[in-house]
Amino acid sequence: MEHLSRWERVAVVTDVPWIRHLVGAFRFLIPGEVRVFTTGHASEARKWIVAP
């Protein structure tokens, strides 16, 4: 948790609807940009999280 303020991007990969909604509801608490990806798009999430 000490590094939380240094996060630039957070990628959440899930197919669970309530988790997707929870991330959307609490997005304002997470520093940086947050995106939610389905498990079918996990490789896209990995590419996004490491992109400059």
mmCIF file of N, CA, C and O in Angstrom:
data_model
loop_
_atom_site.group_PDB
_atom_site.id
_atom_site.type_symbol
_atom_site.label_atom_id
_atom_site.label_comp_id
_atom_site.label_asym_id
_atom_site.label_seq_id
_atom_site.Cartn_x
_atom_site.Cartn_y
_atom_site.Cartn_z
ATOM 1 N N MET A 1 0.809 -1.199 0.000
ATOM 2 C CA MET A 1 0.000 0.000 0.000
ATOM 3 C C MET A 1 0.855 1.267 0.000
ATOM 4 O O MET A 1 0.370 2.306 -0.389
ATOM 5 N N GLU A 2 2.110 1.173 0.421
ATOM 6 C CA GLU A 2 2.929 2.377 0.462
ATOM 7 C C GLU A 2 3.205 2.935 -0.934
ATOM 8 O O GLU A 2 3.480 4.105 -1.092
ATOM 9 N N HIS A 3 3.116 2.098 -1.964
ATOM 10 C CA HIS A 3 3.369 2.534 -3.336
ATOM 11 C C HIS A 3 2.101 2.957 -4.066
ATOM 12 O O HIS A 3 2.160 3.357 -5.220
ATOM 13 N N LEU A 4 0.979 2.890 -3.419
ATOM 14 C CA LEU A 4 -0.305 3.198 -4.049
ATOM 15 C C LEU A 4 -0.316 4.572 -4.699
ATOM 16 O O LEU A 4 -0.819 4.728 -5.810
ATOM 17 N N SER A 5 0.259 5.557 -4.075
ATOM 18 C CA SER A 5 0.228 6.916 -4.617
ATOM 19 C C SER A 5 1.101 7.072 -5.860
ATOM 20 O O SER A 5 0.979 8.054 -6.579
ATOM 21 N N ARG A 6 1.963 6.100 -6.132
ATOM 22 C CA ARG A 6 2.843 6.174 -7.305
ATOM 23 C C ARG A 6 2.282 5.446 -8.524
ATOM 24 O O ARG A 6 2.898 5.465 -9.578
ATOM 25 N N TRP A 7 1.150 4.800 -8.382
ATOM 26 C CA TRP A 7 0.565 4.075 -9.503
ATOM 27 C C TRP A 7 0.088 5.057 -10.555
ATOM 28 O O TRP A 7 -0.610 6.021 -10.253
ATOM 29 N N GLU A 8 0.443 4.793 -11.796
ATOM 30 C CA GLU A 8 -0.047 5.609 -12.902
ATOM 31 C C GLU A 8 -1.235 4.946 -13.578
ATOM 32 O O GLU A 8 -2.123 5.624 -14.080
ATOM 33 N N ARG A 9 -1.219 3.623 -13.593
ATOM 34 C CA ARG A 9 -2.289 2.865 -14.251
ATOM 35 C C ARG A 9 -2.626 1.635 -13.421
ATOM 36 O O ARG A 9 -1.750 1.005 -12.834
ATOM 37 N N VAL A 10 -3.905 1.303 -13.436
ATOM 38 C CA VAL A 10 -4.386 0.098 -12.775
ATOM 39 C C VAL A 10 -5.252 -0.641 -13.782
ATOM 40 O O VAL A 10 -6.223 -0.073 -14.297
ATOM 41 N N ALA A 11 -4.905 -1.869 -14.084
ATOM 42 C CA ALA A 11 -5.702 -2.702 -14.983
ATOM 43 C C ALA A 11 -6.341 -3.812 -14.161
ATOM 44 O O ALA A 11 -5.648 -4.583 -13.505
ATOM 45 N N VAL A 12 -7.659 -3.876 -14.194
ATOM 46 C CA VAL A 12 -8.393 -4.926 -13.496
ATOM 47 C C VAL A 12 -8.928 -5.866 -14.561
ATOM 48 O O VAL A 12 -9.640 -5.435 -15.479
ATOM 49 N N VAL A 13 -8.590 -7.146 -14.455
ATOM 50 C CA VAL A 13 -9.033 -8.145 -15.431
ATOM 51 C C VAL A 13 -10.004 -9.075 -14.733
ATOM 52 O O VAL A 13 -9.636 -9.807 -13.814
ATOM 53 N N THR A 14 -11.258 -9.040 -15.183
ATOM 54 C CA THR A 14 -12.296 -9.865 -14.561
ATOM 55 C C THR A 14 -13.492 -10.017 -15.485
ATOM 56 O O THR A 14 -13.752 -9.165 -16.331
ATOM 57 N N ASP A 15 -14.208 -11.096 -15.297
ATOM 58 C CA ASP A 15 -15.495 -11.306 -15.965
ATOM 59 C C ASP A 15 -16.632 -11.290 -14.948
ATOM 60 O O ASP A 15 -17.769 -11.595 -15.288
ATOM 61 N N VAL A 16 -16.318 -10.951 -13.719
ATOM 62 C CA VAL A 16 -17.310 -10.942 -12.646
ATOM 63 C C VAL A 16 -17.997 -9.578 -12.622
ATOM 64 O O VAL A 16 -17.343 -8.555 -12.345
ATOM 65 N N PRO A 17 -19.295 -9.544 -12.931
ATOM 66 C CA PRO A 17 -20.000 -8.254 -13.047
ATOM 67 C C PRO A 17 -19.920 -7.376 -11.802
ATOM 68 O O PRO A 17 -19.714 -6.165 -11.922
ATOM 69 N N TRP A 18 -20.048 -7.942 -10.606
ATOM 70 C CA TRP A 18 -20.062 -7.089 -9.416
ATOM 71 C C TRP A 18 -18.698 -6.460 -9.156
ATOM 72 O O TRP A 18 -18.611 -5.365 -8.615
ATOM 73 N N ILE A 19 -17.623 -7.137 -9.566
ATOM 74 C CA ILE A 19 -16.297 -6.548 -9.425
ATOM 75 C C ILE A 19 -16.139 -5.382 -10.390
ATOM 76 O O ILE A 19 -15.604 -4.330 -10.036
ATOM 77 N N ARG A 20 -16.636 -5.555 -11.616
ATOM 78 C CA ARG A 20 -16.592 -4.467 -12.595
ATOM 79 C C ARG A 20 -17.324 -3.235 -12.059
ATOM 80 O O ARG A 20 -16.836 -2.110 -12.156
ATOM 81 N N HIS A 21 -18.488 -3.445 -11.465
ATOM 82 C CA HIS A 21 -19.275 -2.337 -10.910
ATOM 83 C C HIS A 21 -18.574 -1.709 -9.700
ATOM 84 O O HIS A 21 -18.577 -0.493 -9.538
ATOM 85 N N LEU A 22 -17.992 -2.544 -8.867
ATOM 86 C CA LEU A 22 -17.290 -2.050 -7.682
ATOM 87 C C LEU A 22 -16.105 -1.170 -8.076
ATOM 88 O O LEU A 22 -15.894 -0.101 -7.499
ATOM 89 N N VAL A 23 -15.337 -1.606 -9.053
ATOM 90 C CA VAL A 23 -14.202 -0.813 -9.533
ATOM 91 C C VAL A 23 -14.707 0.522 -10.082
ATOM 92 O O VAL A 23 -14.133 1.579 -9.801
ATOM 93 N N GLY A 24 -15.795 0.493 -10.830
ATOM 94 C CA GLY A 24 -16.360 1.730 -11.365
ATOM 95 C C GLY A 24 -16.828 2.668 -10.269
ATOM 96 O O GLY A 24 -16.628 3.884 -10.347
ATOM 97 N N ALA A 25 -17.424 2.119 -9.233
ATOM 98 C CA ALA A 25 -17.952 2.934 -8.145
ATOM 99 C C ALA A 25 -16.845 3.573 -7.309
ATOM 100 O O ALA A 25 -16.997 4.693 -6.817
ATOM 101 N N PHE A 26 -15.721 2.868 -7.143
ATOM 102 C CA PHE A 26 -14.648 3.362 -6.293
ATOM 103 C C PHE A 26 -13.439 3.854 -7.076
ATOM 104 O O PHE A 26 -12.374 4.094 -6.506
ATOM 105 N N ARG A 27 -13.604 4.027 -8.371
ATOM 106 C CA ARG A 27 -12.523 4.481 -9.240
ATOM 107 C C ARG A 27 -11.902 5.790 -8.739
ATOM 108 O O ARG A 27 -10.707 6.002 -8.842
ATOM 109 N N PHE A 28 -12.727 6.674 -8.190
ATOM 110 C CA PHE A 28 -12.229 7.973 -7.724
ATOM 111 C C PHE A 28 -11.243 7.839 -6.557
ATOM 112 O O PHE A 28 -10.476 8.762 -6.290
ATOM 113 N N LEU A 29 -11.216 6.705 -5.888
ATOM 114 C CA LEU A 29 -10.294 6.490 -4.772
ATOM 115 C C LEU A 29 -8.933 5.965 -5.225
ATOM 116 O O LEU A 29 -7.982 5.940 -4.439
ATOM 117 N N ILE A 30 -8.862 5.521 -6.449
ATOM 118 C CA ILE A 30 -7.641 4.906 -6.957
ATOM 119 C C ILE A 30 -6.861 5.948 -7.745
ATOM 120 O O ILE A 30 -7.387 6.535 -8.685
ATOM 121 N N PRO A 31 -5.610 6.201 -7.347
ATOM 122 C CA PRO A 31 -4.811 7.181 -8.083
ATOM 123 C C PRO A 31 -4.460 6.659 -9.474
ATOM 124 O O PRO A 31 -4.311 5.460 -9.686
ATOM 125 N N GLY A 32 -4.346 7.558 -10.411
ATOM 126 C CA GLY A 32 -3.991 7.167 -11.770
ATOM 127 C C GLY A 32 -5.199 6.746 -12.574
ATOM 128 O O GLY A 32 -6.344 6.870 -12.155
ATOM 129 N N GLU A 33 -4.925 6.227 -13.754
ATOM 130 C CA GLU A 33 -5.975 5.795 -14.677
ATOM 131 C C GLU A 33 -6.341 4.341 -14.397
ATOM 132 O O GLU A 33 -5.468 3.507 -14.191
ATOM 133 N N VAL A 34 -7.630 4.056 -14.411
ATOM 134 C CA VAL A 34 -8.118 2.707 -14.139
ATOM 135 C C VAL A 34 -8.922 2.221 -15.329
ATOM 136 O O VAL A 34 -9.783 2.937 -15.836
ATOM 137 N N ARG A 35 -8.642 1.014 -15.764
ATOM 138 C CA ARG A 35 -9.434 0.385 -16.825
ATOM 139 C C ARG A 35 -9.769 -1.040 -16.401
ATOM 140 O O ARG A 35 -8.961 -1.724 -15.775
ATOM 141 N N VAL A 36 -10.953 -1.473 -16.784
ATOM 142 C CA VAL A 36 -11.393 -2.836 -16.504
ATOM 143 C C VAL A 36 -11.453 -3.595 -17.823
ATOM 144 O O VAL A 36 -12.047 -3.116 -18.792
ATOM 145 N N PHE A 37 -10.837 -4.767 -17.839
ATOM 146 C CA PHE A 37 -10.782 -5.611 -19.024
ATOM 147 C C PHE A 37 -11.426 -6.959 -18.719
ATOM 148 O O PHE A 37 -11.353 -7.439 -17.586
ATOM 149 N N THR A 38 -12.011 -7.573 -19.718
ATOM 150 C CA THR A 38 -12.504 -8.938 -19.566
ATOM 151 C C THR A 38 -11.317 -9.888 -19.654
ATOM 152 O O THR A 38 -10.247 -9.515 -20.150
ATOM 153 N N THR A 39 -11.502 -11.117 -19.211
ATOM 154 C CA THR A 39 -10.399 -12.077 -19.263
ATOM 155 C C THR A 39 -9.980 -12.361 -20.704
ATOM 156 O O THR A 39 -8.824 -12.669 -20.958
ATOM 157 N N GLY A 40 -10.899 -12.231 -21.617
ATOM 158 C CA GLY A 40 -10.572 -12.413 -23.030
ATOM 159 C C GLY A 40 -9.645 -11.333 -23.565
ATOM 160 O O GLY A 40 -9.021 -11.502 -24.609
ATOM 161 N N HIS A 41 -9.569 -10.212 -22.864
ATOM 162 C CA HIS A 41 -8.716 -9.097 -23.269
ATOM 163 C C HIS A 41 -7.537 -8.900 -22.306
ATOM 164 O O HIS A 41 -6.985 -7.804 -22.207
ATOM 165 N N ALA A 42 -7.138 -9.969 -21.638
ATOM 166 C CA ALA A 42 -6.038 -9.881 -20.666
ATOM 167 C C ALA A 42 -4.733 -9.457 -21.328
ATOM 168 O O ALA A 42 -3.973 -8.670 -20.753
ATOM 169 N N SER A 43 -4.467 -9.923 -22.527
ATOM 170 C CA SER A 43 -3.224 -9.523 -23.198
ATOM 171 C C SER A 43 -3.249 -8.039 -23.536
ATOM 172 O O SER A 43 -2.219 -7.360 -23.448
ATOM 173 N N GLU A 44 -4.407 -7.510 -23.889
ATOM 174 C CA GLU A 44 -4.558 -6.077 -24.143
ATOM 175 C C GLU A 44 -4.299 -5.285 -22.848
ATOM 176 O O GLU A 44 -3.662 -4.236 -22.865
ATOM 177 N N ALA A 45 -4.777 -5.817 -21.730
ATOM 178 C CA ALA A 45 -4.554 -5.163 -20.424
ATOM 179 C C ALA A 45 -3.079 -5.121 -20.096
ATOM 180 O O ALA A 45 -2.574 -4.094 -19.628
ATOM 181 N N ARG A 46 -2.371 -6.212 -20.357
ATOM 182 C CA ARG A 46 -0.931 -6.252 -20.088
ATOM 183 C C ARG A 46 -0.188 -5.228 -20.936
ATOM 184 O O ARG A 46 0.710 -4.533 -20.466
ATOM 185 N N LYS A 47 -0.564 -5.136 -22.213
ATOM 186 C CA LYS A 47 0.084 -4.169 -23.105
ATOM 187 C C LYS A 47 -0.181 -2.745 -22.638
ATOM 188 O O LYS A 47 0.694 -1.896 -22.644
ATOM 189 N N TRP A 48 -1.410 -2.474 -22.211
ATOM 190 C CA TRP A 48 -1.780 -1.127 -21.755
ATOM 191 C C TRP A 48 -1.034 -0.755 -20.477
ATOM 192 O O TRP A 48 -0.554 0.360 -20.350
ATOM 193 N N ILE A 49 -0.901 -1.690 -19.566
ATOM 194 C CA ILE A 49 -0.302 -1.382 -18.266
ATOM 195 C C ILE A 49 1.191 -1.077 -18.390
ATOM 196 O O ILE A 49 1.731 -0.304 -17.605
ATOM 197 N N VAL A 50 1.875 -1.629 -19.373
ATOM 198 C CA VAL A 50 3.310 -1.389 -19.516
ATOM 199 C C VAL A 50 3.651 -0.348 -20.575
ATOM 200 O O VAL A 50 4.813 0.014 -20.725
ATOM 201 N N ALA A 51 2.659 0.147 -21.290
ATOM 202 C CA ALA A 51 2.915 1.146 -22.336
ATOM 203 C C ALA A 51 3.460 2.428 -21.727
ATOM 204 O O ALA A 51 3.076 2.809 -20.613
ATOM 205 N N PRO A 52 4.362 3.095 -22.444
ATOM 206 C CA PRO A 52 4.930 4.349 -21.913
ATOM 207 C C PRO A 52 3.881 5.460 -21.872
ATOM 208 O O PRO A 52 2.890 5.439 -22.506
#
